[in-house]
Coordinates of C-alpha atoms in Angstrom, one line a residue:
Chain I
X1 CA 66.9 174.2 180.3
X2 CA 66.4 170.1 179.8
X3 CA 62.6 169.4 178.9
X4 CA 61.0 166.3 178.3
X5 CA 57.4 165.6 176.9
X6 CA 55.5 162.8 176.2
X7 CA 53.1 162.8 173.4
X8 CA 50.5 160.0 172.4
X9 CA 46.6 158.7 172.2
X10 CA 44.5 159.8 175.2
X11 CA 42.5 156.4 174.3
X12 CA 43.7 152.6 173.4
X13 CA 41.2 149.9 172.7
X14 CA 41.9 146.7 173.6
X15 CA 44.6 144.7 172.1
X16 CA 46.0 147.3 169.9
X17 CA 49.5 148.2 169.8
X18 CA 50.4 151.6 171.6
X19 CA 52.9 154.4 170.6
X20 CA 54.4 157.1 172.7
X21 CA 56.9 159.8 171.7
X22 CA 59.4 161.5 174.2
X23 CA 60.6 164.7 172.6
X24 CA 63.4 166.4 174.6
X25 CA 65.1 169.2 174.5
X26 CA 68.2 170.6 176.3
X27 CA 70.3 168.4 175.7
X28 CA 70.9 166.1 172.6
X29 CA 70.3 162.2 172.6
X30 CA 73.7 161.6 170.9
X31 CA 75.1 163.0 174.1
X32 CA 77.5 160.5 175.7
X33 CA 76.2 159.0 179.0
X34 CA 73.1 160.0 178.5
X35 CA 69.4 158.2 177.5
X36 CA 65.8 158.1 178.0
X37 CA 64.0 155.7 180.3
X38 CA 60.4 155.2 180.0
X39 CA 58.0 154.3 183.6
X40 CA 54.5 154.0 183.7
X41 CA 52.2 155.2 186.8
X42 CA 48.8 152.9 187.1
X43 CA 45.7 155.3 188.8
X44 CA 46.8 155.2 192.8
X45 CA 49.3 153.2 192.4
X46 CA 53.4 152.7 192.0
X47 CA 56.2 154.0 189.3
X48 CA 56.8 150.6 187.0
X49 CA 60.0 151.0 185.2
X50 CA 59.5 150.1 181.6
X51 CA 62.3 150.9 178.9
X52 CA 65.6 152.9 178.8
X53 CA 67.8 153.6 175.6
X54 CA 71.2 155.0 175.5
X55 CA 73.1 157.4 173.2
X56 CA 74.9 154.4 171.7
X57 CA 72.0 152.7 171.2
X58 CA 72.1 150.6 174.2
X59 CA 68.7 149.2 175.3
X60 CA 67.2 147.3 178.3
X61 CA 63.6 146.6 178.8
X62 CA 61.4 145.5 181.7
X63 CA 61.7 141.5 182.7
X64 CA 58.0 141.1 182.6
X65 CA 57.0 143.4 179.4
X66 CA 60.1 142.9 177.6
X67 CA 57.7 140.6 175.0
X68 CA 55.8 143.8 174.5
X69 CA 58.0 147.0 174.3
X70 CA 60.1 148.2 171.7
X71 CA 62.0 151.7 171.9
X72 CA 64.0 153.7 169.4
X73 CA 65.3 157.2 169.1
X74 CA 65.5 159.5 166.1
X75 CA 68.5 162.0 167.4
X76 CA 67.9 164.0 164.4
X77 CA 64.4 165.1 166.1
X78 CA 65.2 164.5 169.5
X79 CA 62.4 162.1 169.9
X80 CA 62.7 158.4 171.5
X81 CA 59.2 156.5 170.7
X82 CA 58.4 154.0 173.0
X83 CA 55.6 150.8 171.2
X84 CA 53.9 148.6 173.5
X85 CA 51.8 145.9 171.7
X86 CA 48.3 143.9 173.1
X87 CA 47.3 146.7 175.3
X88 CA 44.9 145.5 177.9
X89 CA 42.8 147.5 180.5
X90 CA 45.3 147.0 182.6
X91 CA 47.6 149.0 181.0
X92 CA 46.2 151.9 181.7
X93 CA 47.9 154.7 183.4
X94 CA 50.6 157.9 183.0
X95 CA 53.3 157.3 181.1
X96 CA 56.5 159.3 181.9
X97 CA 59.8 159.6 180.1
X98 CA 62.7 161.1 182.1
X99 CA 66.2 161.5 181.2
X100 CA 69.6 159.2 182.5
X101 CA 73.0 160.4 182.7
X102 CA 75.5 158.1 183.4
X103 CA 78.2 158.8 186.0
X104 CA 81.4 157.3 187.4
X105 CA 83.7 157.9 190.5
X106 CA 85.5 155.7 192.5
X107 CA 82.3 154.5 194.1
X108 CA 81.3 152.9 190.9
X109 CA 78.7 154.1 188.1
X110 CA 74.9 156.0 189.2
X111 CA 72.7 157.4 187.8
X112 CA 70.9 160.1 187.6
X113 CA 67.3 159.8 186.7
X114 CA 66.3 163.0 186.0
X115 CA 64.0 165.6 185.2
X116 CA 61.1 163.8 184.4
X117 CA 58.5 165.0 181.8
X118 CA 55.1 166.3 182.9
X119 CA 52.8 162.8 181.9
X120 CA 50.8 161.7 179.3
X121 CA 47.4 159.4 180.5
X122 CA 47.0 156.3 178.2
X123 CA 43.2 154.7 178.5
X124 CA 42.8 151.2 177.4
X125 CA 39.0 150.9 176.7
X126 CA 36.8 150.0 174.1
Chain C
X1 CA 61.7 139.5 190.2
X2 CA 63.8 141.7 192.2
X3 CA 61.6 144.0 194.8
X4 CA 62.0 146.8 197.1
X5 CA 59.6 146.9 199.9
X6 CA 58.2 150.3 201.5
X7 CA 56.0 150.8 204.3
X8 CA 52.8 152.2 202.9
X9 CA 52.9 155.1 204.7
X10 CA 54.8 157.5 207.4
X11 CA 52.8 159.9 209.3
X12 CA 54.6 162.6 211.7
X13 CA 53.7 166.1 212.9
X14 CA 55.3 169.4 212.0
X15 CA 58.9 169.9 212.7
X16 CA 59.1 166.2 213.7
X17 CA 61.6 163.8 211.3
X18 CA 60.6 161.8 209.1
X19 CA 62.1 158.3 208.2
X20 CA 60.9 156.2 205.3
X21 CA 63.1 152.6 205.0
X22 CA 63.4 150.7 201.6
X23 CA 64.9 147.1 201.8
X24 CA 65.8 145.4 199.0
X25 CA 68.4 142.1 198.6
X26 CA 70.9 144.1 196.0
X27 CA 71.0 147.0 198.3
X28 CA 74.1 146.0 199.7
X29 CA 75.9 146.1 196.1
X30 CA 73.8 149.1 194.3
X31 CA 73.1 152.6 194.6
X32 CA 69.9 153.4 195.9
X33 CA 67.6 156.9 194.4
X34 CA 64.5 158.4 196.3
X35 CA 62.2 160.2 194.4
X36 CA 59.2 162.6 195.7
X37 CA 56.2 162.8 193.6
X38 CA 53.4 165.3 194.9
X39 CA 49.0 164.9 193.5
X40 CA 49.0 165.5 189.6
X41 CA 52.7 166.2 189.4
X42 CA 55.9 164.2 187.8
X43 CA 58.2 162.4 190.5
X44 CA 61.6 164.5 191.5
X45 CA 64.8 163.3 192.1
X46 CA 65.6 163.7 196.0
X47 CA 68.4 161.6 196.8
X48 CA 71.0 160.0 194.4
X49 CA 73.9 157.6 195.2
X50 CA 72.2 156.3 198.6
X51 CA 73.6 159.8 200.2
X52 CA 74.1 162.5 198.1
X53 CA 71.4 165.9 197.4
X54 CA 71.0 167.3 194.0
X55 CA 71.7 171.3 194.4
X56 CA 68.1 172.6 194.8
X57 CA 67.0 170.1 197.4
X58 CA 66.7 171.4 200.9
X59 CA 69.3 170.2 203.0
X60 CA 66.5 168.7 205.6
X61 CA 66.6 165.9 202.9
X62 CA 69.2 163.0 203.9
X63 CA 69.5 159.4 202.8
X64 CA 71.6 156.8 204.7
X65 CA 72.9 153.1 203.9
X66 CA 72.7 150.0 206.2
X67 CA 73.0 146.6 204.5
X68 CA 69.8 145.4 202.8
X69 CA 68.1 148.7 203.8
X70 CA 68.1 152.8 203.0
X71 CA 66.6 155.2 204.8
X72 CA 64.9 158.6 203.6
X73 CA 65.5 161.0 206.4
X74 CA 63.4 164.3 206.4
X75 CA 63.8 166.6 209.3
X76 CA 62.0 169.4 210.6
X77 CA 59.1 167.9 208.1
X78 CA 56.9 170.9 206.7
X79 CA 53.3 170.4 205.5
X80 CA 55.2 170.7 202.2
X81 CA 56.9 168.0 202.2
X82 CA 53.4 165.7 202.5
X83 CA 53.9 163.2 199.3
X84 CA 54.7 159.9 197.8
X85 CA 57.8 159.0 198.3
X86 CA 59.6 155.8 196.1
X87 CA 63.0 154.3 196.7
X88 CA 65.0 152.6 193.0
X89 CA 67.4 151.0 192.3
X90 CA 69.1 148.7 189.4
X91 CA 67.8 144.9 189.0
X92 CA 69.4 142.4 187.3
X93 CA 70.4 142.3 183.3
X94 CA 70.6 146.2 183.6
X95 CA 66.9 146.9 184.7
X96 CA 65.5 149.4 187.3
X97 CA 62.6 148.5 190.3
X98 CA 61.0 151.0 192.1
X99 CA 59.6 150.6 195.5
X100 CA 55.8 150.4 196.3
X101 CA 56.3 154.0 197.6
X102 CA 55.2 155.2 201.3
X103 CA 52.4 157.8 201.3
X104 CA 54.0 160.6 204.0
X105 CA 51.3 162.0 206.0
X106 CA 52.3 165.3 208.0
X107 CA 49.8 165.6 210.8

């Protein structure tokens, strides 16, 4: 069975630097054709895709917080850490990781976004 | 930025179908997912590849392609299918958008 499950702080003050964990199991992150994406979920309001990484180390971050996000993966503990830097209020919401596998028929390549892990609520406040 | 644009919200009575559009410029040249997210839980993957079902997902779940725009199809809506539902799909430079997500209401 393919888990996923976000660990972090509960609470972020203002301008400090955030740092979430993804630990998965199920499946292993040197897997070919398969990563971790990283979306965030403001109170009441839409998924924001944030961050994927790739078995080969392939990464690709969000247009408008790629100044902000780093991610990296330690295969050896199944765990892809996700650091977001000048945290504001507005940052605030449920951060999910979920897996991506990477497919390819004549149709061309999709992807499959999926499962997702359960949430982990990230407070910016001082 | 690259956007996909949902209504806000679809409202239709038991056994009635429910459609829920996403439009979106790149449609036309990539995939398109749906995902349903219920209160206090993680989203699910409904629809992948514009069309296809995961196994597990009831077959009252359909998706459908027409240019700029898909189309979640649910028939013979249940009261549990009431949810949030988002359309993705890949951006540019090998990012992902989400829609804005449409709040379906079953009467």
């Amino acid at each position: 069975q393919v888990t996923l499950k976000e660990s972090g702080p509960v609470l972020v003050n203002p301008t400090e630097t955030l740092t979430l964990t993804c630990t998965v199991s199920g499946f292993s992150l040197s897997n070919a054709k398969m990563g971790v994406s990283w979306i965030r979920q403001p109170p009441g309001k839409a998924l924001e895709w944030l961050a994927y990484i790739f078995s080969n180390d392939e990464k690709s971050y969000s247009t408008s917080l790629r100044s902000r996000l780093t991610i990296s993966k330690d295969t050896s503990k199944s765990q892809v850490v996700l650091t977001m830097t000048d945290m504001d209020p507005v940052d605030t919401g449920t951060y999910y990781c979920a897996r991506i596998e990477e497919y390819y028929d004549s149709s061309g390549y999709y992807y499959w976004f999926d499962p997702w892990g359960q949430g982990t609520l990230v407070t910016v406040s001082s | 930025s690259y956007e996909l644009t949902q209504p806000p919200s679809v409202s239709v009575s038991p056994g009635q179908t429910a459609r829920i559009t996403c439009s979106g410029d790149a449609l036309p040249n990539q995939f398109a997912y749906w995902f349903q997210q219920k209160p206090g839980q993680a989203p699910i993957l409904v629809i992948y590849k514009d069309t296809e079902r995961p196994s597990g997902i009831p077959e009252r779940f359909s998706g459908s392609s027409s240019g700029p725009t898909v189309t979640l199809t649910i028939s013979e809506v249940r009261a549990e299918d009431e949810a949030d539902y988002y359309c993705q799909s890949a951006g540019s430079s090998a990012t992902w958008v989400f829609g804005g997500g449409t709040k379906l209401t079953v009467l």
